[in-house]
XYZ file of C-alpha atoms in Angstrom:
768
model
C 24.449 7.927 -2.196
C 26.523 4.763 -1.867
C 29.499 3.305 -3.685
C 30.712 -0.235 -4.326
C 33.329 -2.051 -6.420
C 32.685 -5.145 -8.496
C 33.842 -8.307 -6.762
C 35.366 -9.706 -9.941
C 38.546 -7.665 -9.637
C 40.056 -4.195 -9.465
C 39.866 -3.839 -13.243
C 36.124 -3.304 -12.919
C 35.075 0.308 -12.438
C 33.676 1.431 -9.101
C 29.965 2.010 -9.220
C 27.918 4.470 -7.195
C 24.198 4.231 -6.519
C 21.737 7.049 -6.031
C 17.988 7.452 -5.764
C 16.589 10.390 -7.743
C 13.208 11.966 -7.149
C 11.499 12.584 -10.502
C 9.040 15.448 -10.988
C 6.621 15.875 -13.884
C 5.713 12.295 -14.857
C 2.065 11.868 -15.845
C 1.926 8.240 -17.010
C 3.998 5.079 -17.305
C 5.233 6.222 -20.738
C 7.042 9.095 -19.024
C 8.875 6.656 -16.739
C 9.895 4.537 -19.732
C 11.194 7.592 -21.584
C 13.340 8.735 -18.639
C 14.618 5.190 -18.109
C 15.704 4.914 -21.749
C 17.463 8.301 -21.628
C 19.404 7.420 -18.471
C 20.376 3.959 -19.717
C 21.891 5.495 -22.850
C 24.638 7.033 -20.676
C 27.795 4.935 -20.711
C 27.851 2.479 -17.798
C 24.575 3.698 -16.288
C 21.827 1.302 -15.192
C 18.537 2.947 -14.231
C 15.106 1.784 -13.146
C 12.349 4.404 -12.996
C 9.192 3.674 -11.018
C 6.171 5.761 -11.957
C 4.205 4.794 -8.831
C 6.851 6.016 -6.372
C 8.278 8.745 -8.669
C 11.786 7.460 -7.940
C 14.707 6.422 -10.117
C 17.243 3.901 -8.832
C 20.487 4.606 -10.708
C 23.918 2.992 -10.612
C 26.691 4.828 -12.467
C 30.485 4.693 -12.905
C 33.055 7.278 -11.810
C 33.066 8.779 -15.295
C 29.474 9.958 -14.778
C 28.658 12.706 -12.288
C 25.320 13.095 -10.457
C 24.854 16.365 -12.312
C 24.969 14.446 -15.596
C 22.043 12.346 -14.403
C 20.013 15.427 -13.491
C 20.702 17.113 -16.831
C 19.741 13.945 -18.722
C 16.393 13.835 -16.959
C 15.899 17.539 -17.751
C 16.692 16.911 -21.414
C 13.906 14.340 -21.417
C 11.517 17.090 -20.336
C 11.292 16.386 -16.602
C 13.010 17.460 -13.389
C 15.033 15.408 -10.915
C 16.520 16.065 -7.504
C 19.210 14.296 -5.515
C 18.240 12.901 -2.099
C 18.818 15.172 0.919
C 21.506 14.179 3.442
C 20.266 11.168 5.410
C 19.441 11.648 9.071
C 18.872 9.077 11.754
C 15.125 9.178 12.150
C 13.423 11.757 10.021
C 15.178 11.691 6.663
C 11.867 10.891 4.966
C 9.656 13.348 6.818
C 10.493 16.318 4.618
C 9.138 14.514 1.581
C 5.558 14.638 2.820
C 4.866 18.353 2.529
C 5.577 18.924 -1.218
C 3.587 15.835 -2.162
C 0.643 16.900 -0.010
C 0.712 20.354 -1.573
C 0.755 18.817 -5.052
C -2.361 16.758 -4.249
C -4.093 19.814 -2.823
C -3.258 21.747 -6.002
C -4.876 19.042 -8.160
C -7.910 19.060 -5.840
C -8.305 22.823 -6.188
C -8.182 22.566 -9.982
C -10.690 19.700 -9.931
C -13.096 21.480 -7.595
C -13.180 24.737 -9.549
C -13.353 22.906 -12.896
C -16.303 20.812 -11.696
C -18.178 23.901 -10.516
C -17.673 25.617 -13.892
C -18.330 22.494 -15.987
C -21.693 21.535 -14.485
C -23.684 24.465 -15.945
C -21.889 24.111 -19.315
C -22.979 20.477 -19.648
C -26.471 21.228 -18.356
C -27.040 24.013 -20.889
C -25.752 21.887 -23.778
C -27.955 18.914 -22.969
C -31.165 20.570 -21.751
C -32.806 22.809 -24.408
C -34.958 24.494 -21.752
C -31.793 26.026 -20.278
C -30.603 27.443 -23.610
C -31.524 31.090 -23.099
C -30.714 33.833 -25.593
C -26.966 34.117 -25.003
C -26.304 30.742 -23.372
C -23.545 29.878 -25.831
C -21.496 32.909 -24.773
C -21.854 31.997 -21.104
C -20.667 28.500 -21.998
C -17.587 30.058 -23.596
C -16.841 32.117 -20.482
C -17.167 29.082 -18.213
C -15.326 26.583 -20.444
C -12.194 28.636 -21.192
C -10.771 28.595 -17.618
C -11.571 24.891 -17.309
C -9.717 23.942 -20.495
C -6.867 26.433 -20.128
C -6.230 26.444 -16.356
C -7.822 23.175 -15.219
C -6.245 21.203 -18.063
C -2.851 22.897 -17.894
C -1.027 19.727 -16.829
C -2.354 17.888 -19.892
C -1.269 20.681 -22.249
C 2.165 20.868 -20.642
C 2.614 17.087 -20.935
C 1.466 17.183 -24.567
C 4.073 19.872 -25.317
C 6.814 17.756 -23.733
C 5.635 14.773 -25.770
C 5.704 16.864 -28.942
C 9.255 18.036 -28.292
C 10.372 14.403 -28.011
C 8.308 13.055 -30.886
C 6.047 10.871 -28.768
C 2.432 10.838 -27.669
C 0.396 9.628 -24.705
C -3.210 9.930 -23.619
C -2.270 13.428 -22.410
C -1.633 14.320 -26.055
C -5.089 13.198 -27.075
C -6.760 14.953 -24.144
C -4.942 18.188 -24.943
C -5.614 18.004 -28.681
C -9.246 17.032 -28.243
C -10.125 19.664 -25.662
C -8.236 22.441 -27.471
C -9.790 21.422 -30.785
C -13.266 21.421 -29.258
C -12.670 24.811 -27.653
C -10.973 26.301 -30.727
C -13.631 25.165 -33.158
C -16.392 26.365 -30.831
C -14.798 29.806 -30.698
C -14.543 29.803 -34.507
C -18.214 28.834 -34.804
C -19.217 31.592 -32.370
C -17.157 34.387 -33.903
C -17.005 33.541 -37.615
C -19.836 31.034 -37.961
C -23.531 31.128 -37.080
C -23.303 29.581 -33.592
C -23.036 33.023 -31.985
C -26.406 34.172 -33.308
C -28.672 35.308 -30.435
C -31.282 32.658 -29.687
C -29.286 29.793 -31.250
C -30.182 26.379 -29.786
C -29.047 22.779 -30.114
C -32.215 20.832 -30.946
C -32.464 17.089 -30.263
C -32.127 16.115 -33.938
C -30.361 12.755 -33.864
C -29.760 12.722 -37.614
C -26.671 12.086 -39.690
C -25.847 14.855 -42.095
C -22.937 16.789 -43.535
C -22.348 20.465 -42.765
C -19.495 22.918 -42.582
C -19.730 22.946 -38.775
C -20.265 26.695 -38.588
C -23.206 26.260 -36.180
C -21.591 23.571 -33.956
C -20.107 24.248 -30.498
C -18.440 21.670 -28.276
C -17.869 23.514 -24.992
C -19.455 20.728 -22.936
C -17.093 18.149 -24.453
C -14.016 20.314 -23.841
C -14.903 21.173 -20.236
C -16.346 17.745 -19.382
C -13.375 15.746 -20.587
C -10.972 18.054 -18.749
C -12.881 17.689 -15.482
C -13.250 13.918 -15.770
C -9.565 13.449 -16.449
C -8.650 15.778 -13.573
C -10.753 13.579 -11.278
C -8.829 10.536 -12.436
C -5.492 12.290 -11.795
C -6.591 13.350 -8.325
C -7.482 9.806 -7.250
C -4.256 8.549 -8.802
C -2.213 11.168 -6.901
C -3.834 10.119 -3.635
C -2.971 6.485 -4.305
C 0.637 7.368 -5.147
C 0.876 9.394 -1.935
C 0.540 6.166 0.030
C 3.657 4.651 -1.533
C 5.844 6.608 0.897
C 3.552 6.204 3.892
C 4.941 2.758 4.721
C 8.415 4.218 5.142
C 7.201 7.096 7.293
C 5.160 4.742 9.481
C 8.144 2.410 9.810
C 10.524 5.145 10.899
C 7.918 6.445 13.374
C 8.024 3.136 15.253
C 11.331 3.966 16.859
C 11.778 5.817 20.123
C 11.915 9.625 19.891
C 14.195 10.233 22.880
C 16.316 8.048 25.107
C 17.912 8.008 28.539
C 21.725 7.855 28.272
C 24.123 7.134 31.155
C 27.015 9.615 31.274
C 29.940 9.529 33.709
C 30.094 12.749 35.783
C 32.946 11.821 38.091
C 30.770 10.751 41.035
C 29.082 7.995 39.022
C 26.852 7.587 35.967
C 24.049 10.127 35.565
C 21.058 9.562 33.301
C 20.359 12.238 30.700
C 17.516 12.354 28.149
C 18.626 13.123 24.591
C 16.925 12.933 21.160
C 17.467 9.544 19.559
C 19.180 11.253 16.626
C 22.105 12.144 18.910
C 22.830 8.538 19.833
C 26.294 7.202 18.998
C 27.739 3.716 18.983
C 29.062 2.787 22.421
C 26.616 4.888 24.451
C 24.868 3.179 27.369
C 21.095 3.632 27.318
C 18.482 2.924 29.976
C 15.297 1.060 29.023
C 12.561 0.960 31.661
C 9.579 -1.410 31.671
C 7.115 -0.401 28.942
C 9.670 1.668 27.004
C 10.923 0.991 23.495
C 14.543 0.032 22.997
C 15.911 3.090 21.200
C 18.486 1.338 18.992
C 20.211 -1.973 18.349
C 22.518 -2.954 21.172
C 23.707 -5.483 23.735
C 22.343 -5.830 27.268
C 24.958 -4.924 29.909
C 22.850 -4.850 33.066
C 19.514 -6.317 34.107
C 17.266 -9.023 32.706
C 13.799 -8.786 31.257
C 11.387 -10.024 28.629
C 11.504 -8.079 25.369
C 8.581 -8.064 22.941
C 10.049 -7.989 19.444
C 6.956 -9.377 17.698
C 6.553 -6.281 15.529
C 9.987 -6.874 14.063
C 10.484 -10.636 14.199
C 6.975 -12.085 14.255
C 7.906 -14.169 17.308
C 4.702 -14.401 19.345
C 6.381 -15.006 22.728
C 8.456 -12.240 24.388
C 12.147 -13.099 24.450
C 13.988 -13.328 27.772
C 17.221 -11.323 27.649
C 20.069 -10.765 30.063
C 23.665 -9.498 30.073
C 25.344 -10.217 26.750
C 22.134 -10.747 24.792
C 21.393 -8.604 21.712
C 18.257 -6.434 21.469
C 16.856 -4.577 18.481
C 15.556 -1.046 18.235
C 11.757 -0.513 18.415
C 11.248 -3.691 20.485
C 9.394 -3.145 23.770
C 10.730 -3.942 27.242
C 7.889 -5.702 29.081
C 9.829 -6.672 32.226
C 12.591 -5.146 34.342
C 15.053 -2.298 33.874
C 17.782 -2.803 31.278
C 21.027 -1.007 30.508
C 21.948 -1.489 26.850
C 25.140 -0.499 25.035
C 24.374 0.790 21.527
C 26.036 -1.235 18.768
C 24.261 0.224 15.705
C 22.534 3.571 15.298
C 20.693 5.551 12.666
C 20.673 4.113 9.167
C 22.531 0.959 10.295
C 19.855 -0.369 12.682
C 17.602 -3.294 11.846
C 14.614 -0.920 11.733
C 16.328 1.280 9.141
C 17.346 -1.794 7.158
C 13.709 -2.887 7.134
C 12.755 0.538 5.794
C 15.193 0.011 2.949
C 13.718 -3.444 2.330
C 10.247 -1.930 1.991
C 11.532 0.818 -0.278
C 13.505 -1.557 -2.485
C 10.532 -3.891 -2.793
C 8.257 -1.019 -3.803
C 10.733 0.375 -6.310
C 11.376 -3.023 -7.829
C 7.729 -3.905 -8.060
C 6.486 -3.840 -11.648
C 2.907 -2.602 -11.688
C 0.949 -3.192 -14.867
C 0.376 -0.026 -16.837
C -3.167 1.108 -17.172
C -4.994 -0.316 -20.149
C -5.775 3.160 -21.488
C -2.092 4.129 -21.470
C -1.101 0.917 -23.244
C -3.654 1.397 -25.996
C -2.864 5.106 -26.291
C 0.547 4.251 -27.731
C -1.301 3.106 -30.882
C -4.615 4.910 -30.591
C -3.313 8.469 -30.173
C -1.010 8.575 -33.225
C -3.714 6.809 -35.242
C -6.317 9.459 -34.362
C -3.940 12.307 -35.205
C -3.049 10.686 -38.523
C -6.729 10.100 -39.285
C -7.552 13.750 -38.544
C -4.819 14.981 -40.888
C -5.874 12.473 -43.553
C -9.500 13.609 -43.237
C -8.511 17.237 -43.749
C -6.435 16.359 -46.813
C -9.090 14.108 -48.300
C -11.847 16.725 -48.162
C -9.622 19.479 -49.525
C -8.536 17.272 -52.449
C -12.199 16.330 -53.015
C -13.027 19.975 -53.603
C -14.834 20.667 -50.334
C -14.531 24.102 -48.764
C -11.800 24.653 -46.171
C -14.531 25.124 -43.536
C -16.133 21.753 -44.321
C -12.768 19.971 -44.428
C -11.679 21.576 -41.155
C -14.987 20.679 -39.506
C -14.544 17.008 -40.380
C -10.905 16.972 -39.211
C -11.757 18.670 -35.923
C -14.734 16.313 -35.450
C -12.319 13.380 -35.602
C -10.251 14.839 -32.765
C -13.324 15.726 -30.719
C -15.071 12.395 -31.077
C -11.836 10.580 -30.161
C -11.524 12.613 -26.962
C -11.857 10.101 -24.113
C -15.042 11.264 -22.392
C -16.167 7.803 -21.266
C -12.555 6.916 -20.485
C -12.624 9.614 -17.840
C -15.436 7.711 -16.144
C -14.371 4.130 -16.879
C -11.857 3.654 -14.099
C -13.024 6.178 -11.419
C -16.664 5.042 -11.354
C -15.890 1.326 -11.148
C -13.179 2.017 -8.600
C -15.414 4.195 -6.453
C -18.298 1.714 -6.480
C -16.006 -1.280 -5.975
C -14.009 0.331 -3.183
C -17.189 1.651 -1.581
C -18.704 -1.829 -1.544
C -15.399 -3.175 -0.266
C -15.369 -0.670 2.587
C -18.816 -1.881 3.638
C -17.388 -5.407 3.794
C -14.179 -4.409 5.582
C -11.995 -4.429 2.444
C -9.967 -1.339 1.514
C -8.612 -1.288 -2.065
C -5.873 1.297 -2.567
C -5.973 1.907 -6.311
C -6.751 0.582 -9.780
C -3.239 -0.719 -10.377
C -3.701 -3.040 -7.383
C -6.521 -4.907 -9.090
C -4.449 -6.103 -12.032
C -2.532 -8.525 -9.801
C -5.581 -10.245 -8.296
C -6.609 -12.086 -11.448
C -3.172 -13.671 -11.906
C -2.470 -14.638 -8.289
C -2.011 -18.385 -7.805
C -0.241 -18.555 -4.423
C -1.258 -16.942 -1.140
C 1.413 -16.686 1.559
C 0.120 -16.243 5.109
C 1.965 -14.776 8.064
C 1.228 -16.706 11.254
C 1.165 -14.358 14.229
C -1.870 -12.071 14.168
C -2.992 -13.376 10.767
C -3.688 -17.093 11.078
C -3.451 -16.881 14.872
C -4.815 -14.296 17.300
C -1.367 -12.897 18.099
C -2.133 -13.031 21.822
C -1.034 -15.552 24.428
C -3.844 -17.706 25.849
C -4.038 -20.569 28.306
C -4.640 -23.677 26.197
C -3.929 -26.658 28.440
C -3.747 -27.643 32.120
C -1.937 -30.848 33.157
C -2.492 -31.864 36.787
C -0.201 -34.327 38.565
C -1.745 -37.522 39.918
C -4.173 -36.775 42.740
C -4.178 -33.002 42.148
C -7.214 -30.820 41.369
C -6.840 -28.842 38.123
C -9.118 -26.060 39.360
C -7.043 -25.645 42.516
C -3.888 -25.457 40.405
C -5.509 -22.774 38.264
C -6.771 -20.835 41.283
C -3.378 -20.646 43.033
C -1.308 -20.088 39.898
C -3.750 -17.422 38.673
C -3.569 -15.622 42.034
C 0.222 -15.330 41.768
C 0.284 -14.379 38.090
C -2.451 -11.761 38.576
C 0.266 -9.578 40.092
C 2.666 -10.193 37.181
C 3.224 -7.919 34.184
C 4.694 -10.673 32.029
C 2.566 -11.600 28.958
C 2.643 -15.296 29.910
C 1.585 -14.429 33.435
C -1.270 -12.259 32.202
C -2.484 -15.108 29.976
C -2.481 -17.525 32.930
C -4.348 -15.064 35.150
C -6.956 -14.411 32.451
C -7.432 -18.147 31.866
C -7.777 -18.783 35.599
C -10.435 -16.102 36.019
C -12.368 -17.554 33.091
C -12.206 -21.049 34.610
C -12.576 -20.568 38.391
C -13.904 -17.002 38.742
C -12.574 -14.587 41.381
C -8.950 -15.223 42.367
C -7.709 -15.031 45.977
C -5.247 -12.269 46.955
C -1.500 -12.872 47.036
C 0.979 -11.683 49.684
C 4.723 -11.370 49.379
C 4.689 -11.460 45.588
C 8.131 -11.556 44.001
C 9.203 -11.870 40.387
C 12.396 -13.704 39.470
C 13.627 -12.262 36.160
C 13.595 -14.812 33.381
C 12.358 -17.640 35.596
C 8.903 -16.878 37.008
C 7.241 -15.617 40.187
C 6.165 -16.730 43.657
C 3.912 -15.512 46.466
C 1.806 -16.587 49.415
C -1.834 -17.425 48.643
C -4.429 -18.072 51.344
C -7.174 -20.586 50.446
C -9.483 -22.854 52.442
C -8.314 -21.641 55.846
C -4.642 -22.192 55.057
C -1.893 -20.554 53.047
C 0.677 -21.815 50.578
C 3.903 -20.484 49.123
C 3.075 -20.910 45.427
C 5.825 -20.991 42.807
C 4.977 -20.548 39.101
C 7.651 -20.610 36.392
C 10.377 -22.641 34.748
C 11.436 -25.944 36.249
C 14.736 -24.309 37.347
C 12.787 -21.996 39.651
C 10.897 -24.860 41.267
C 14.129 -26.788 41.734
C 15.557 -23.745 43.546
C 12.588 -24.128 45.939
C 13.353 -27.848 46.300
C 10.324 -28.902 44.290
C 11.005 -32.023 42.238
C 9.177 -32.268 38.912
C 7.689 -35.771 38.486
C 8.050 -37.704 35.232
C 4.450 -37.155 34.100
C 4.852 -33.373 34.317
C 8.260 -33.599 32.678
C 6.609 -35.337 29.716
C 4.001 -32.558 29.578
C 6.802 -29.972 29.396
C 8.399 -31.831 26.482
C 5.112 -32.138 24.614
C 4.451 -28.416 25.034
C 7.854 -27.559 23.594
C 7.267 -29.943 20.670
C 4.025 -28.197 19.735
C 5.440 -24.691 20.194
C 3.665 -23.859 23.434
C 5.179 -22.124 26.458
C 4.866 -24.324 29.546
C 5.266 -23.299 33.206
C 5.283 -25.513 36.272
C 3.089 -24.788 39.311
C 4.029 -26.017 42.763
C 3.534 -25.323 46.471
C 4.649 -26.769 49.771
C 7.718 -28.286 48.095
C 5.745 -30.300 45.538
C 5.240 -29.674 41.786
C 1.477 -29.947 41.238
C 0.868 -29.260 37.556
C 1.885 -27.752 34.222
C 0.138 -24.846 32.460
C 0.612 -24.467 28.698
C 0.252 -21.036 27.114
C 0.256 -20.474 23.338
C -0.796 -18.163 20.540
C -4.098 -19.724 19.453
C -5.432 -20.183 15.930
C -8.335 -17.917 14.957
C -11.654 -19.809 14.765
C -12.182 -18.921 11.098
C -8.675 -19.634 9.779
C -9.271 -23.258 8.726
C -12.431 -22.351 6.783
C -10.598 -19.434 5.175
C -7.883 -21.772 3.870
C -10.575 -23.992 2.335
C -12.135 -21.002 0.553
C -8.772 -19.826 -0.767
C -8.196 -23.257 -2.263
C -11.637 -23.021 -3.899
C -10.430 -19.856 -5.667
C -7.538 -21.805 -7.153
C -4.948 -20.460 -4.713
C -2.167 -22.483 -3.111
C -1.755 -21.515 0.601
C 1.633 -21.341 2.328
C 2.671 -20.334 5.853
C 5.595 -17.935 6.375
C 6.616 -17.017 9.920
C 9.440 -15.842 12.113
C 8.309 -18.302 14.784
C 10.037 -21.651 15.280
C 9.488 -24.762 13.188
C 7.472 -26.640 15.823
C 4.992 -23.812 16.304
C 4.648 -23.237 12.554
C 3.969 -26.895 11.733
C 1.469 -27.193 14.577
C -0.498 -24.182 13.337
C -0.311 -25.381 9.710
C -1.719 -28.761 10.695
C -4.648 -27.104 12.478
C -5.679 -25.009 9.460
C -4.949 -27.498 6.683
C -1.657 -26.265 5.170
C 0.762 -28.948 3.978
C 4.086 -29.258 5.903
C 6.080 -28.651 2.706
C 4.341 -25.260 2.346
C 5.649 -24.069 5.742
C 8.631 -21.702 5.978
C 9.644 -20.930 9.590
C 12.428 -19.203 11.529
C 12.685 -16.380 8.995
C 13.710 -12.777 9.597
C 12.128 -9.896 7.598
C 14.809 -10.066 4.888
C 14.275 -13.825 4.648
C 10.533 -13.283 4.171
C 11.281 -11.069 1.173
C 13.690 -13.708 -0.158
C 11.054 -16.432 0.290
C 8.531 -14.422 -1.732
C 11.160 -13.725 -4.388
C 11.960 -17.457 -4.648
C 8.301 -18.242 -5.289
C 8.131 -15.496 -7.906
C 11.287 -16.866 -9.556
C 9.484 -20.206 -9.832
C 6.826 -18.492 -11.919
C 4.242 -18.081 -9.187
C 2.168 -14.929 -8.776
C 2.207 -14.353 -5.030
C -0.284 -12.724 -2.682
C 1.044 -12.049 0.835
C -1.189 -11.670 3.897
C 0.355 -10.199 7.051
C -0.067 -7.743 9.892
C 3.306 -6.906 11.444
C 6.243 -4.630 10.749
C 8.219 -7.754 9.925
C 5.768 -8.412 7.084
C 5.955 -4.940 5.507
C 8.801 -5.617 3.080
C 7.304 -8.954 2.006
C 3.906 -7.285 1.508
C 5.554 -4.729 -0.758
C 7.548 -7.387 -2.631
C 4.555 -9.637 -3.288
C 2.497 -9.211 -6.442
C -0.474 -8.519 -4.149
C -0.127 -7.442 -0.512
C -3.032 -7.859 1.908
C -2.709 -6.425 5.428
C -4.911 -7.236 8.382
C -6.389 -3.952 9.621
C -5.837 -5.093 13.209
C -2.086 -4.992 12.533
C 0.482 -2.220 12.350
C 0.320 0.946 10.278
C 3.517 -0.079 8.491
C 2.026 -3.328 7.211
C -1.181 -1.546 6.182
C 0.673 1.179 4.289
C 2.973 -1.306 2.515
C 0.043 -3.427 1.364
C -2.290 -3.153 -1.622
C -5.437 -4.299 0.171
C -6.349 -3.783 3.826
C -8.769 -6.138 5.590
C -10.343 -4.002 8.308
C -11.908 -6.887 10.231
C -8.687 -8.846 10.649
C -10.546 -12.032 9.627
C -8.903 -14.424 7.173
C -12.325 -15.222 5.693
C -12.311 -11.743 4.204
C -9.183 -12.538 2.152
C -11.196 -14.677 -0.269
C -13.863 -11.966 -0.554
C -11.173 -9.326 -1.130
C -9.734 -11.268 -4.048
C -13.208 -11.954 -5.498
C -14.222 -8.291 -5.235
C -10.909 -7.094 -6.677
C -11.253 -9.424 -9.653
C -14.854 -8.329 -10.190
C -13.877 -4.649 -10.019
C -11.000 -5.176 -12.448
C -13.323 -6.945 -14.863
C -15.754 -4.031 -14.666
C -12.982 -1.504 -15.356
C -11.763 -3.480 -18.344
C -15.323 -3.774 -19.656
C -15.796 -0.028 -19.259
C -12.557 0.699 -21.101
C -13.526 -1.645 -23.919
C -16.879 0.066 -24.472
C -15.326 3.502 -24.162
C -12.825 2.697 -26.895
C -15.465 0.863 -28.929
C -17.532 4.066 -28.955
C -14.528 6.007 -30.231
C -13.702 3.461 -32.919
C -17.326 3.251 -34.103
C -17.782 7.027 -34.214
C -14.483 7.910 -35.892
C -15.561 6.814 -39.422
C -18.720 8.944 -39.130
C -16.661 11.933 -38.032
C -14.159 11.423 -40.863
C -17.052 11.244 -43.330
C -18.294 14.589 -42.059
C -21.620 13.054 -41.025
C -21.474 13.655 -37.277
C -23.726 16.437 -36.008
C -23.106 17.967 -32.572
C -26.231 16.467 -31.023
C -25.460 13.002 -32.372
C -21.960 13.256 -30.946
C -23.389 14.511 -27.655
C -25.975 11.722 -27.528
C -23.346 9.086 -28.301
C -21.073 10.489 -25.609
C -23.947 10.558 -23.133
C -24.952 6.975 -23.940
C -21.354 5.802 -23.572
C -21.043 7.551 -20.205
C -24.397 6.235 -18.960
C -23.407 2.713 -19.951
C -20.083 2.997 -18.110
C -21.750 4.313 -14.943
C -24.510 1.676 -15.043
C -21.994 -1.103 -15.540
C -19.996 0.161 -12.566
C -23.067 0.348 -10.331
C -23.562 -3.401 -10.722
C -20.688 -3.829 -8.261
C -23.029 -2.707 -5.487
C -24.706 -6.110 -5.756
C -21.508 -7.975 -4.834
C -22.209 -10.473 -2.040
C -19.508 -11.822 0.281
C -18.946 -15.470 1.047
C -17.937 -14.559 4.599
C -20.876 -14.217 6.960
């Protein structure tokens, strides 16, 4: 919980902020109801997010946290305050209850499906209707409706208490009506007669319903809707995975220097025990445990996961370093300046969380329509009952017609509409390397008009490669590569590894090096024997060669300037007191990126480049792939990436973000559609809506095409499912709907929905 005071003056009340965890929501209508209740409190501003099951609340001193909890309880739900924050695992405890909740839904779904299958089979296949089949159907359907559908009945009761209705209300009413009327027909009607069967008589006729049973409708609808809730719960589970993955990036323990009288002694402690001012030791290959300032040593630090900068940063005494960056060079001693919730990593976690909580996901079409459809069906059922009673019909006939209205309105095909299209669409996507996380994701794809691309690891390979060799006049480029590669083959620096790899590819086997030495932040040197002689070879910055009395000629100096202008990293190679050449290393553009940009434009999307790298590098990459200079935003930190996306959204654009690093996670969550390269980090993948397994930009266009196609299929399914209900309701109200006609109509509607969904299997990618 945090507090703040308005900047406009002391007369403004102090406001506190808290994040509540909400329990018991079943649809977006629940979130809206809680939000309205909280906002009615004096001075309270609340935003409730159904997807994350969180409520962001600001409140004045006159309101206590307990008042917020009681208000949520009065709305029919439960809320809990956040646990005390800890340095590294404050989110970990949230995983277990959520996992158990998903497992509970799975158990209900599994048992309900097992019990429902024979009920449906007996109702639809006359050959299976043995002497007492209807009583077996009763025994199997009761636990499905009562126990399997308990969450729907509970939600309907909460809705009733507050004078509202959702699709849960209709599911509960329909299944209970089907079960209740079937029991009436068995016990007091003629449906319980031994040997009773449901013949395939697709005729319209009026009856008192005494011989009609609807166990298959009651059990089937319950099971279908449970399946939908299970897949929805799994999708919602991922909303917190980005935060857990982000916090897991940090170091788990750290070496701390403590004074013991006879000098500093290193001691390993859990990272949660770190305090500001402690001196920590970071060895080559280790993660920096927290934000701090270098006190001793110099090295290259890879902060690409956090900053997006493709080249490791050289640091020395006095330079800042951030937690979770990796030391790729020498030993460092760092004094901690920020720990726990104040580090840049923790701030990024809050960015991701805020972006997710503030992200407005479109409500499902069924829930939107249910606000009108559900009350209308209930009113029609009551009106039907009253009409037949006033018309002089028997109470049994009137009740049969009223119950038929509720039963026929029960969303059988709706239970299949979204899951089947989603399963087929996501299955086809998985075959093509596209992972779609949930149905709510698809609603953004149709409206997207701008696609923002991260540079490092998305448009480019994310790895340093040798791209250019400049030889001085009279020098042999292959010889330069051979000698420089021999020295750098012994180096652990990313630039050195790129040079060695490029040399092997160009000249083959490299000669051995003797007396290798690395000069931190400048380069390396060693003795290389070639052609019967040996040379002291120096590879690195021009300052290092000048220390070895090697003058850099004007032509090589120009090459160094050109490399800097295009964003490359250039090193000078020299031996025997003479600078012989310049090697340029850079993060190279993926071969398919330019074609991918062309295909995105063909879909009506406007591409933009957003990167933490410098302006020169960004513009060079943009020029190579066909992105206009005005669509390039460079030198941005993670918070700036979120701000850049927000600016585009404020301009009325619907933004898709494509990225792969931790630094992209918050922007991926903020964007209307987040697409993560599967070759990237877990944090980016978890914060995104779509994951591209292949890491190929060409797949982005296919992902958007498939998402739009899947969304269109879902909407078509929902339309036909509702159309079936609307068309059948007048027949039910007229008392003309026989059980087999209702069953056949339901079956046809379901078959149509499934068949329409299966068409997604024929989706063909543009990418080859």
